[in-house]
Tab-separated table of C-alpha atoms and ligand atoms in Angstrom:
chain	number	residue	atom	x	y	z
A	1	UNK	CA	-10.711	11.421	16.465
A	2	UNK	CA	-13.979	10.188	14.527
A	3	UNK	CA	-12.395	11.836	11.405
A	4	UNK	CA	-9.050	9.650	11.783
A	5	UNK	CA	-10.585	6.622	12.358
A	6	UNK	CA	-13.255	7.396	9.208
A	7	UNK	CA	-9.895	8.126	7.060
A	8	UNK	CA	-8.212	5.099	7.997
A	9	UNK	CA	-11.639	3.010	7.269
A	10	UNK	CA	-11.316	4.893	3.582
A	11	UNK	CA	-7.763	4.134	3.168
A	12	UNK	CA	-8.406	-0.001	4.037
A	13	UNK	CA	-11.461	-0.060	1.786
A	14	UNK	CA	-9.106	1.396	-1.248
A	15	UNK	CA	-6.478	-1.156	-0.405
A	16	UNK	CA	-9.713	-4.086	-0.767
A	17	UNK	CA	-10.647	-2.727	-3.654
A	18	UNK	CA	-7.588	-2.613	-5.537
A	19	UNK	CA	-5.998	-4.993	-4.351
A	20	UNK	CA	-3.440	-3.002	-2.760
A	21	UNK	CA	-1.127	-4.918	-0.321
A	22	UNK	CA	0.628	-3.237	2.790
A	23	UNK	CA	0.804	-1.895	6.113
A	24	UNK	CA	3.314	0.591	6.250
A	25	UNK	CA	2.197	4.133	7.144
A	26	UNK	CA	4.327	5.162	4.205
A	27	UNK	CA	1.958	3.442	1.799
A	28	UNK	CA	-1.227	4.526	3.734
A	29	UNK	CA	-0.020	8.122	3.591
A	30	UNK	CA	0.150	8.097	-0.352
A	31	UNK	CA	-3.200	6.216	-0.401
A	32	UNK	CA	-4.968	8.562	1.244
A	33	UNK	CA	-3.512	11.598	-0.241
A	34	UNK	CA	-4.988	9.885	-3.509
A	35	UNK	CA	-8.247	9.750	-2.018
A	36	UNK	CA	-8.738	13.360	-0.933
A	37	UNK	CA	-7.315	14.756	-3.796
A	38	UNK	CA	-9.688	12.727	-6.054
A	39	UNK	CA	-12.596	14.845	-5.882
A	40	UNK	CA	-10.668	18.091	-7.459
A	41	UNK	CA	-9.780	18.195	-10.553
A	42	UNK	CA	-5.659	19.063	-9.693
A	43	UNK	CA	-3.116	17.371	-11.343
A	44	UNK	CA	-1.537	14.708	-9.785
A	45	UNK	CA	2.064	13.818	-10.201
A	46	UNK	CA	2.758	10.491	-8.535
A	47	UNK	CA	6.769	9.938	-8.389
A	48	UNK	CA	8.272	6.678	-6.728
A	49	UNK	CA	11.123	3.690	-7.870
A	50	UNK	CA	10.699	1.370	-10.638
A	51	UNK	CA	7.884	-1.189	-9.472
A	52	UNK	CA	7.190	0.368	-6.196
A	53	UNK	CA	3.197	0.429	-7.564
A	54	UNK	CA	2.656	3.522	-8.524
A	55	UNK	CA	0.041	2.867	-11.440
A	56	UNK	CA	-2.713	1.732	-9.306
A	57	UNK	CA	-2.775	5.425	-8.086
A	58	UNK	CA	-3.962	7.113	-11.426
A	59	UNK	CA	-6.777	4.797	-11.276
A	60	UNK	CA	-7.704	5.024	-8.033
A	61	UNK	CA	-7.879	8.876	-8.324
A	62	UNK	CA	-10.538	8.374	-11.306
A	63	UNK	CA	-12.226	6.102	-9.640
A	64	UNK	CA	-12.787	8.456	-6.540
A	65	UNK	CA	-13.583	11.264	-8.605
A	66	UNK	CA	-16.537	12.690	-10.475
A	67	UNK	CA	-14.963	12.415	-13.694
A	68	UNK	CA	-15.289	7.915	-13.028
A	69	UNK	CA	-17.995	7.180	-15.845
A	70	UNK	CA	-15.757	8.767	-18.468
A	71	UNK	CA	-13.013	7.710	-20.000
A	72	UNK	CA	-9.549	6.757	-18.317
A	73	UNK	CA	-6.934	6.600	-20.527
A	74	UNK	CA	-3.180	5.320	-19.772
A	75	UNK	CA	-0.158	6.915	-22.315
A	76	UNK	CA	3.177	4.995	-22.164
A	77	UNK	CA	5.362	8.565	-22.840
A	78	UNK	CA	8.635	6.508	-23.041
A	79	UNK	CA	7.274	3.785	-25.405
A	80	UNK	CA	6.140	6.248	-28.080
A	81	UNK	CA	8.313	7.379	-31.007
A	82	UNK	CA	9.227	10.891	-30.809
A	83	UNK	CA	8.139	11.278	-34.405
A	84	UNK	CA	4.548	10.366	-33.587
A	85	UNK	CA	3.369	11.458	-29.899
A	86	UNK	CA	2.245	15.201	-30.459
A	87	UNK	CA	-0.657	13.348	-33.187
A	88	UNK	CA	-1.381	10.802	-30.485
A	89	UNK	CA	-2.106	12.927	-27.585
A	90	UNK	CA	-3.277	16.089	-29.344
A	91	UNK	CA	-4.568	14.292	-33.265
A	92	UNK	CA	-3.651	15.120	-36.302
A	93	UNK	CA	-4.977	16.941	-39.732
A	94	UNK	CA	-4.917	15.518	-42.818
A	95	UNK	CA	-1.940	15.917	-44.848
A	96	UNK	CA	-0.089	17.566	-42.020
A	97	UNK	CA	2.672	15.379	-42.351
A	98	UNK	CA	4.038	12.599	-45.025
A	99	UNK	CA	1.371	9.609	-44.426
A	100	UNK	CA	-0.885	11.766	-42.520
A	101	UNK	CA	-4.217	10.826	-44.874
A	102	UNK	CA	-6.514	11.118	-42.564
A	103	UNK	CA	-7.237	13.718	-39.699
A	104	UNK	CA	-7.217	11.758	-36.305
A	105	UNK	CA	-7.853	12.990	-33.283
A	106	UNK	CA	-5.668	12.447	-30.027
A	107	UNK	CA	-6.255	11.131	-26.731
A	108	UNK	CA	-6.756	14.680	-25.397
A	109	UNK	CA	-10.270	15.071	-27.526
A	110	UNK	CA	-10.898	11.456	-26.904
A	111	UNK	CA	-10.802	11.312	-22.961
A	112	UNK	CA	-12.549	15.032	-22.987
A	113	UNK	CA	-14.586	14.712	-19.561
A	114	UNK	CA	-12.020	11.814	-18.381
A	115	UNK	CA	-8.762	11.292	-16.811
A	116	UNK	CA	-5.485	10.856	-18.709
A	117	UNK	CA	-2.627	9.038	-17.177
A	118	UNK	CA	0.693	9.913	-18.514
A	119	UNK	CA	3.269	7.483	-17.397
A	120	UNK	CA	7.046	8.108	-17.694
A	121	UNK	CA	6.221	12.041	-18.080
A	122	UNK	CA	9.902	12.617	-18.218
A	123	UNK	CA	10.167	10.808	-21.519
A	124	UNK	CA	8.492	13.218	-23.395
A	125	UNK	CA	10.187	15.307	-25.568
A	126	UNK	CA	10.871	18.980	-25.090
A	127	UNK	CA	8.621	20.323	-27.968
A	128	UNK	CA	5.137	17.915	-26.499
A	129	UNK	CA	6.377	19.550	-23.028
A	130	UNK	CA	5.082	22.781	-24.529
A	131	UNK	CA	1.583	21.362	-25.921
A	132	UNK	CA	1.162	19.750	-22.647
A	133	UNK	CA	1.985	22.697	-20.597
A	134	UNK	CA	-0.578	25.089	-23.269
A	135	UNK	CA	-3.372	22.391	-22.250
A	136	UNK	CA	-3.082	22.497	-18.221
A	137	UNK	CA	-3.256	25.853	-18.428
A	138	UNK	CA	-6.033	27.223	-20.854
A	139	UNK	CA	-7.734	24.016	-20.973
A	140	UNK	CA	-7.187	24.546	-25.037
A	141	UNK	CA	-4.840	22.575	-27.612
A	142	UNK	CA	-3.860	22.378	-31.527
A	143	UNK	CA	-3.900	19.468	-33.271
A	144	UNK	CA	-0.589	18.603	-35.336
A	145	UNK	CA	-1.252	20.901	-38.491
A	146	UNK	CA	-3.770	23.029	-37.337
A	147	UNK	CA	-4.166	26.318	-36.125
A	148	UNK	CA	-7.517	25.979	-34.254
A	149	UNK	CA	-7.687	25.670	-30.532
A	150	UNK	CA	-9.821	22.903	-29.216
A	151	UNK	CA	-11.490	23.137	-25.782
A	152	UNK	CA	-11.141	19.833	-23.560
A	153	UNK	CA	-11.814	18.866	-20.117
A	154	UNK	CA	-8.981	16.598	-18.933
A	155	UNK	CA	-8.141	15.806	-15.794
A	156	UNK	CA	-3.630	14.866	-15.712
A	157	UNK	CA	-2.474	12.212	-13.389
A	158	UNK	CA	1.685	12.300	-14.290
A	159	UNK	CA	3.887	9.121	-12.671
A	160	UNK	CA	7.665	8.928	-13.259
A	161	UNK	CA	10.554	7.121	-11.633
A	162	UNK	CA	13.010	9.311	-12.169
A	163	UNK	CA	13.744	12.610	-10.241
A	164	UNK	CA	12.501	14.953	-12.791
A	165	UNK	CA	14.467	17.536	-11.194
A	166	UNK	CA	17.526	16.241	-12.117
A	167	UNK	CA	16.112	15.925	-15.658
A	168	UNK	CA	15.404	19.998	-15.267
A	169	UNK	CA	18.906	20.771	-14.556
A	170	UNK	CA	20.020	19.103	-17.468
A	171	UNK	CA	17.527	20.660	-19.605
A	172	UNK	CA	15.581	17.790	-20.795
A	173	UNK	CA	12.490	19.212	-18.714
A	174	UNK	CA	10.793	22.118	-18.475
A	175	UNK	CA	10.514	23.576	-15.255
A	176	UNK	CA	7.079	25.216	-15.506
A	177	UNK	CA	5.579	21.954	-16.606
A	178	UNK	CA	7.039	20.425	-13.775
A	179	UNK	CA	5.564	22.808	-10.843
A	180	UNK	CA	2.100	22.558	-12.697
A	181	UNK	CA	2.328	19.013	-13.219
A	182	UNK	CA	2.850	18.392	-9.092
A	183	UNK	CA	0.288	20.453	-8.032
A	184	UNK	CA	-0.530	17.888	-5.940
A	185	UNK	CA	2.640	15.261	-5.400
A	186	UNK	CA	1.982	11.474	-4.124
A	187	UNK	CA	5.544	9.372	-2.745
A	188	UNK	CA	4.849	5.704	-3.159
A	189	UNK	CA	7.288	4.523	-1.041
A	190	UNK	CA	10.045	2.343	-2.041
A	191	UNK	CA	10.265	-1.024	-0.432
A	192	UNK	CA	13.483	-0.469	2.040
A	193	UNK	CA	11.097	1.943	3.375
A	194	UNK	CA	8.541	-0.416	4.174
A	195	UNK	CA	10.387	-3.000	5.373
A	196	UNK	CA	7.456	-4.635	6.994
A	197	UNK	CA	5.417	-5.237	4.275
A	198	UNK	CA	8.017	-7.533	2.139
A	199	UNK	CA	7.153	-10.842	3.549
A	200	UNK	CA	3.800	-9.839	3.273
A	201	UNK	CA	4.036	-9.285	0.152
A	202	UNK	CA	5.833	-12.327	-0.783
A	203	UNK	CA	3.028	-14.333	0.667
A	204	UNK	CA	0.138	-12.566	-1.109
A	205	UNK	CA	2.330	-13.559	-4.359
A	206	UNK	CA	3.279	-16.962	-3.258
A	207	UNK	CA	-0.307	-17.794	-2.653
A	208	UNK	CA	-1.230	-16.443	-5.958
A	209	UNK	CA	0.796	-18.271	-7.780
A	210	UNK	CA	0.346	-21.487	-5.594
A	211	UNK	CA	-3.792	-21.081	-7.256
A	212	UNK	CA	-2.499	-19.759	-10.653
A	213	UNK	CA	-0.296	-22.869	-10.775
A	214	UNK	CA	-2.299	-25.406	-8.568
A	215	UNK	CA	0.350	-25.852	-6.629
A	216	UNK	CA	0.971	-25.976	-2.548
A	217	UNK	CA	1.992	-22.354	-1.381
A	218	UNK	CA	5.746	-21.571	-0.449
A	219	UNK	CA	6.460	-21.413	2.981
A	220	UNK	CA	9.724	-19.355	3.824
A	221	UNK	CA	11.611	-20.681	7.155
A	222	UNK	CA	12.834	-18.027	9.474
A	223	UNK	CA	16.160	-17.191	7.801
A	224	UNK	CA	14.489	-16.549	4.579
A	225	UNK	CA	12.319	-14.452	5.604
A	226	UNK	CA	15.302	-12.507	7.069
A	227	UNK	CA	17.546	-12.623	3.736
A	228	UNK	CA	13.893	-11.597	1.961
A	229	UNK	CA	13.639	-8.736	4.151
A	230	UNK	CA	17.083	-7.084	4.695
A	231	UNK	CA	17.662	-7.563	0.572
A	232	UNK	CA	18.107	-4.361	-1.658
A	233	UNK	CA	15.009	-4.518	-3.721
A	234	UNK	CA	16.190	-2.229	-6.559
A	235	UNK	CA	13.249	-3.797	-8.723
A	236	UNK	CA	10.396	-2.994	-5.610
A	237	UNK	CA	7.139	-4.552	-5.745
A	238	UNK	CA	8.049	-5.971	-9.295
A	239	UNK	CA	10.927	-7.207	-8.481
A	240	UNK	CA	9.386	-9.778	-6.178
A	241	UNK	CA	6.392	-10.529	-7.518
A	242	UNK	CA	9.317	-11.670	-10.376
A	243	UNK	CA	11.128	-13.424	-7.796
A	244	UNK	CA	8.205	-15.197	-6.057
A	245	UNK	CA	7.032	-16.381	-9.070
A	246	UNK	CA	10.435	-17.747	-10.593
A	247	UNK	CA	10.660	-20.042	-6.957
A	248	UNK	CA	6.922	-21.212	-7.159
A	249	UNK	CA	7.583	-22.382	-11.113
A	250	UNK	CA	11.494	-23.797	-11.043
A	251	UNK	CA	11.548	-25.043	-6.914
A	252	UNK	CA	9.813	-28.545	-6.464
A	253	UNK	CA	10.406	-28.318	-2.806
A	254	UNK	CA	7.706	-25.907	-0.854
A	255	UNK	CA	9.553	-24.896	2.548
A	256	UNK	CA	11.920	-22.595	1.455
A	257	UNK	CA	15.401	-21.506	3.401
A	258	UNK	CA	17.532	-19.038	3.111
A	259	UNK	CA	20.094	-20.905	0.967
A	260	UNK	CA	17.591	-21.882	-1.892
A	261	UNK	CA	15.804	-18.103	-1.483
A	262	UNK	CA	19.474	-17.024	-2.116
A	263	UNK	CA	19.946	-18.773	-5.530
A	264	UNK	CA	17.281	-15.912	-6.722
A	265	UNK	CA	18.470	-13.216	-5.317
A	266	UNK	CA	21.167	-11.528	-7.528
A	267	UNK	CA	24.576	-11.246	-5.273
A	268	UNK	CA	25.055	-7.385	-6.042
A	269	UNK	CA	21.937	-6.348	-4.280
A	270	UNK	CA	22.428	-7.933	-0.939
A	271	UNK	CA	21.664	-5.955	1.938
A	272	UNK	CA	23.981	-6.186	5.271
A	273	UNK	CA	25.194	-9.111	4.955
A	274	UNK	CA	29.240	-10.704	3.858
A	275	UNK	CA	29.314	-10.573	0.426
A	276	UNK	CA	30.664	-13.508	-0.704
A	277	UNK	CA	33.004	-13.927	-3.846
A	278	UNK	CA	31.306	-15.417	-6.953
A	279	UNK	CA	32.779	-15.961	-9.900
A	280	UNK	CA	31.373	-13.480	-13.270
A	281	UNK	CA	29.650	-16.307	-14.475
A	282	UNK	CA	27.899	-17.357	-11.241
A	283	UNK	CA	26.666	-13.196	-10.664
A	284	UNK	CA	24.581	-13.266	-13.479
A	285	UNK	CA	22.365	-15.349	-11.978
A	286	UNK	CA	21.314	-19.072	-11.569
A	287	UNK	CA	17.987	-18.268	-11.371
A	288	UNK	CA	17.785	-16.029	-14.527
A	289	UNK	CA	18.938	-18.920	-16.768
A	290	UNK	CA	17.035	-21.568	-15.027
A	291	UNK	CA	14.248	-19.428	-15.991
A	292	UNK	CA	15.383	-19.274	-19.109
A	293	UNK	CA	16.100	-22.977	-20.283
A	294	UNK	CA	12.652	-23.542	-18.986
A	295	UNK	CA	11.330	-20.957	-21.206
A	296	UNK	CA	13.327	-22.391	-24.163
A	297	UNK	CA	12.550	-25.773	-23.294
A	298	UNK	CA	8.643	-25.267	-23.328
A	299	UNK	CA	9.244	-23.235	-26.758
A	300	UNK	CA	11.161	-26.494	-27.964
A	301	UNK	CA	8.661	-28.643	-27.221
A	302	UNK	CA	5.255	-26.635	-28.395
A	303	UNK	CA	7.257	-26.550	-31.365
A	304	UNK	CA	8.145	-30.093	-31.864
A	305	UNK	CA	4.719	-30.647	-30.927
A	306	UNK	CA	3.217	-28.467	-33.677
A	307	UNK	CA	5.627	-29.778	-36.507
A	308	UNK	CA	4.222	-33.447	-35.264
A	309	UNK	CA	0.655	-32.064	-35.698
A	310	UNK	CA	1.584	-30.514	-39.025
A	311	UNK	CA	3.141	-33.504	-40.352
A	312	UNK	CA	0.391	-35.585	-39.336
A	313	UNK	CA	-1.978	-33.519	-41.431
A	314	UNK	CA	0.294	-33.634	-44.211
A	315	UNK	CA	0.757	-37.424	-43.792
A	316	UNK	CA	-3.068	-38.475	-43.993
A	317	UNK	CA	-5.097	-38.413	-47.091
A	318	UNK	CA	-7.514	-35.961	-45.529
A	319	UNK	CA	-10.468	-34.223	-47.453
A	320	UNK	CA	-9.384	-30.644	-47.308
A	321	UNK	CA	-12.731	-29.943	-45.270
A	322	UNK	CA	-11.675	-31.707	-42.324
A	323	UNK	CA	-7.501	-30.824	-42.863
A	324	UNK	CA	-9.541	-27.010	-42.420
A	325	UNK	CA	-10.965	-27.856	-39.345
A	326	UNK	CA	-7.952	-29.956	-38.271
A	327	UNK	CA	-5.635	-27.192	-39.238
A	328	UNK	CA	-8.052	-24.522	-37.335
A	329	UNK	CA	-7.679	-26.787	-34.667
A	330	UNK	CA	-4.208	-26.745	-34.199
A	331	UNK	CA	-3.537	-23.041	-35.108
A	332	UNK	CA	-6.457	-21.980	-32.167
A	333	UNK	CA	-3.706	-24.566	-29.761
A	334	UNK	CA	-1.001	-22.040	-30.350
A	335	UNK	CA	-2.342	-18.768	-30.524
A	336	UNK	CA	-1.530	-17.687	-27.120
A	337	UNK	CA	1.929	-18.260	-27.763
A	338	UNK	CA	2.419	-17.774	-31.521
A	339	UNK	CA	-0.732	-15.510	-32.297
A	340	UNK	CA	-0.296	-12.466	-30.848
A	341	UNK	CA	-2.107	-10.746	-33.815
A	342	UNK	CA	-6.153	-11.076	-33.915
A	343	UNK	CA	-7.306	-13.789	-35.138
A	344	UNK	CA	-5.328	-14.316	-38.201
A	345	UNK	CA	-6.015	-18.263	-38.742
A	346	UNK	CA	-9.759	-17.213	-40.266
A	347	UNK	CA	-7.872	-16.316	-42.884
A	348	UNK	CA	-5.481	-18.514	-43.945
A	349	UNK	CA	-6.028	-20.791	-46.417
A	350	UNK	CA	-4.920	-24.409	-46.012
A	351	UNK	CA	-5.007	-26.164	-49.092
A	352	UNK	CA	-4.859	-30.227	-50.314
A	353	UNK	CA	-1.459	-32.050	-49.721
A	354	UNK	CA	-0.727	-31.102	-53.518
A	355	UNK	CA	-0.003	-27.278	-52.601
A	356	UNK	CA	2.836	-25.478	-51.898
A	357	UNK	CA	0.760	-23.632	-48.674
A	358	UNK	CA	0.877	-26.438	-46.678
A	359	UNK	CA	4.223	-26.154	-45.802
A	360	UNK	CA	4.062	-22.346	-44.581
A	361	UNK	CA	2.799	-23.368	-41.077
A	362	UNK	CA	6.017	-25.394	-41.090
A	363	UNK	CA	8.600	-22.269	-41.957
A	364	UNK	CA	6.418	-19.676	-39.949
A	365	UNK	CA	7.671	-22.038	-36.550
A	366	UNK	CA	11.150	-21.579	-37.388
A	367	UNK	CA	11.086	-18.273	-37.851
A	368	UNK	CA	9.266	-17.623	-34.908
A	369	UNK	CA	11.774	-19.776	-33.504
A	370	UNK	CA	14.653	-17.938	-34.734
A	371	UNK	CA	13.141	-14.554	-33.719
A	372	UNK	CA	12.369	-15.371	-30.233
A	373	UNK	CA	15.458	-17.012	-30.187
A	374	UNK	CA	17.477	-13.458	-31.283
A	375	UNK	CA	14.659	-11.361	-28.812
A	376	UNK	CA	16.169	-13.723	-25.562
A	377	UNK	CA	19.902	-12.901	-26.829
A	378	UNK	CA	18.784	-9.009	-27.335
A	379	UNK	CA	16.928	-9.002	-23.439
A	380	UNK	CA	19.792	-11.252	-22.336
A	381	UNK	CA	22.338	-8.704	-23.502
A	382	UNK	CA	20.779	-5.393	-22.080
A	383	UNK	CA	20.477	-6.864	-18.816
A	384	UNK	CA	24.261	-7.489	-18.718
A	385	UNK	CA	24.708	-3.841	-20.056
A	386	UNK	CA	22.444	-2.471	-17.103
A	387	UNK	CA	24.270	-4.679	-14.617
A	388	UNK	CA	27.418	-3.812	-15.924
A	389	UNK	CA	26.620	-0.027	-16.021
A	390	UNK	CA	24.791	-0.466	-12.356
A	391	UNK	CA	21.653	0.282	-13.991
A	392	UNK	CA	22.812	3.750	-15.536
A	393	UNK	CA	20.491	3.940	-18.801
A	394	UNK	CA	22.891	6.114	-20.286
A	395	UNK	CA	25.931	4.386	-20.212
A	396	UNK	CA	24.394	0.847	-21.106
A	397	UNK	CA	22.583	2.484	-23.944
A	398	UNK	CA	26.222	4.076	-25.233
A	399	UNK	CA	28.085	0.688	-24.723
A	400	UNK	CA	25.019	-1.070	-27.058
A	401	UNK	CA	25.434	1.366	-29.635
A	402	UNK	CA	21.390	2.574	-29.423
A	403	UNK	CA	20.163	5.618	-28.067
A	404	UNK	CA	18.663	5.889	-24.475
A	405	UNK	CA	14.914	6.146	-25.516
A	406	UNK	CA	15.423	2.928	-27.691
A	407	UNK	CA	17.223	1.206	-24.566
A	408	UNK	CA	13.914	2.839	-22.621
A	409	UNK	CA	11.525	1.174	-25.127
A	410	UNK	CA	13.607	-2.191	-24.844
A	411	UNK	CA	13.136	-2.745	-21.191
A	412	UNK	CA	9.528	-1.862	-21.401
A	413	UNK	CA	8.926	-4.513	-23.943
A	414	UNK	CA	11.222	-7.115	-22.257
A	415	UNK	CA	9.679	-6.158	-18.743
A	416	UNK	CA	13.677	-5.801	-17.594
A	417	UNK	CA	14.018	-4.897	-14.054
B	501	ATP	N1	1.164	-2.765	-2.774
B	501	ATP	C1	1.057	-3.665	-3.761
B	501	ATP	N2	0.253	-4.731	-3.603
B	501	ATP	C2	0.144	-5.648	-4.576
B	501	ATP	N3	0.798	-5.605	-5.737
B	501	ATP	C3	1.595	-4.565	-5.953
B	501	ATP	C4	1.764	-3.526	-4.978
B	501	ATP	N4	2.622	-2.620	-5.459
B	501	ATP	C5	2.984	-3.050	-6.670
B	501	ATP	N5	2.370	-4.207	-6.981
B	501	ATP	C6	2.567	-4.983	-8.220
B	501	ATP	O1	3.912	-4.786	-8.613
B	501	ATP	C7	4.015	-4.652	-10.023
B	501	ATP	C8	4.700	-3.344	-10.367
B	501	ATP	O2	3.842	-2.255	-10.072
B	501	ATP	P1	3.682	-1.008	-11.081
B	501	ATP	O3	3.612	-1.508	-12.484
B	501	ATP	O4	2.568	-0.172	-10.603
B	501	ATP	O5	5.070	-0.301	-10.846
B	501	ATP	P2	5.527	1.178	-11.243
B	501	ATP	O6	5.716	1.932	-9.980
B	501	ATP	O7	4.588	1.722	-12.242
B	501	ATP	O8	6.945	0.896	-11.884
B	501	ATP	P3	7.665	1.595	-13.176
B	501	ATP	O9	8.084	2.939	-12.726
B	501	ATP	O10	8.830	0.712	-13.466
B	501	ATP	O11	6.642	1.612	-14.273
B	501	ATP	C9	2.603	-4.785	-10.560
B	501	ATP	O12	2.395	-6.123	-10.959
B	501	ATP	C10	1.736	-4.442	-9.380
B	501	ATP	O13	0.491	-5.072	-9.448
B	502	MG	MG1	4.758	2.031	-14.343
């Protein structure tokens, strides 16, 4: 009885800590299987939906466990090229391969005494499935090239969102790597499972985006919160964190009902409820391109904005000392838009009105224009395929012409749900 209560105690302490919201017993269950299993050092595979919250676990496992002053270390498998992910997670030796020039070494010498999280496990290809499966076993590895076993002392947390089983039976996983891998297996329940944590959910995100914004909190009315709660959350967690945050941005009005809630909630995915006929047009989603004319009307106007700058700089007989600071000025405005790189404006050179260089900041907006521009079309266009191919990877990737781990990659990048 003491014990129980203690464990629950544990489980609402993690949940403070990281932030974790929920009451289902679904979501406590996982929790606390994280917990006691954090001590050991047995791998961990942590299998759930697409943005049901499952990387919070990984961390929550080093943090519990002996191993939390070293190093934690989180490996996108999907979003690494083939050619390349045996030299990231296992290193390199020089020469080992065209461009190799140096010997590197890989995240499994790196995070020796730490915890690696490898996320999409299922992406990896067959031949790393090997390496990895030689490393939870004898604790040893090879780097790319070399025929020298290295000792480390890893500890594996694996997530993935797709039923690796299935990927067994069609050979693109190895089934030994799969019963070591979930030595230990953690569910993070999807949300029609935990049906009673959605508006609470929703409410934790409103509010956060009510401060993020400055901006009065939504308030659903009782038949939102009914359409909110009996909708198919395909997305999860992500999905309406997404949705919460599209409403707080585009919506001027605060009390929300069930007919503005249902502008944002794409018509394929509702849950119990008459499903009305809308034309193709209208099914891809107000909301969507609300969201994005916003988008492209903010980009619009930063850029008008920065040609005005520009060609006020360009206009005024400035000493080039000052058009330097001016120009350092204006470039620091933009970075977090335009600068994704570090830093790069130390180095630029703006010179007096005679040179050619002043124009470049002028040409580098449109392309970045243009390129975003093309990026919106390319999201815009897998989403349709995904829709179209009710989310099948496989198919949408065929109909696009681009393999499946390329398709993978894409909705990473573009944070598709
Ligand atoms: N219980 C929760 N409380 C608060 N936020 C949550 C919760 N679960 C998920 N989130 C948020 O939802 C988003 C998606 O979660 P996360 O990235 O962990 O999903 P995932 O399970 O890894 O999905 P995928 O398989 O697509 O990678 C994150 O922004 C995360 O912070
Ligand atoms: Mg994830």
């Amino acid at each position: 009885m003491y014990q129980k209560l203690q464990n629950k105690m544990d489980v609402q302490a993690i949940k403070l800590r990281f932030e974790i919201i929920g009451t289902s017993p679904l979501l406590d269950r996982a929790i606390d299987i994280a917990r006691q299993v954090a001590p050991t050092d047995l791998t961990v595979l942590i299998s759930g939906e697409s943005g049901v919250g499952k990387e919070v676990f990984p961390k929550i496992i080093h943090q519990l466990s002996a191993r939390k002053h070293g190093p934690y270390i989180a490996v996108n498998c999907g979003a690494i090229p083939e050619g390349t992910i045996d030299s990231e997670l296992f290193g390199h030796e020089k020469g080992s391969f065209t461009g190799a020039h140096d010997s590197r070494k890989g995240y499994f010498e790196v995070v020796n005494s730490g915890t690696i999280f490898l996320d999409e496990v299922a992406e990896l290809p067959l031949s790393t499935q090997v390496r990895l499966l030689r490393v939870l076993e004898t604790g040893e590895f090879f780097k790319v090239g070399s025929s020298k076993a290295i000792k480390t002392n890893v500890r594996v947390v694996a997530a993935s969102n797709v039923d690796i089983t299935n990927a067994i039976s069609q050979g693109k996983f190895r089934e030994d790597l799969y019963y070591r891998l979930n030595t230990v297996p953690i569910n993070v329940p999807s949300l029609k499972d935990r049906k009673e944590d959605i508006h609470l959910l929703f409410r934790k995100f409103a509010a956060d985006f009510a401060e993020k914004y400055r901006m009065p909190v939504l308030q659903l009315d009782p038949e939102a919160v009914k359409l909110l709660v009996n909708y198919k959350w395909h997305g999860n967690v992500r999905q309406l964190k997404n949705i919460a945050e599209q409403i707080s941005i585009i919506e001027n009005k605060r009390e929300i009902n069930a007919e503005i809630l249902s502008k944002y909630l794409p018509i394929s995915q509702y849950r119990d409820l008459p499903v009305l006929y809308k034309s193709e047009e209208e099914n891809k989603g107000i909301s969507e391109r609300d969201l994005l004319y916003k988008v492209l009307f903010d980009m619009k106007k930063d850029i008008h904005d920065l040609k005005k700058v520009v060609g006020d700089i360009l206009q005024n007989d400035m000493p080039s000392k000052e058009l330097q600071t001016k120009s350092n000025q204006v470039l620091q405005h933009f970075k977090p838009d335009f600068m994704p790189v570090e830093e790069p404006h130390n180095d630029i050179n703006i010179h007096p009105l005679t040179s050619d260089h002043v124009v470049e900041p002028l040409e580098e907006s449109i392309v970045i224009e243009e390129s975003l521009s093309i990026q919106e079309k390319e999201k815009d266009l897998i989403k349709k395929a995904l829709v179209r191919h009710h989310g099948k990877r496989k198919n949408a990737a065929r109909e696009l012409g681009i393999s499946e781990r390329t398709l993978y990659r894409k909705i990473k990048e573009y944070d598709i749900i």
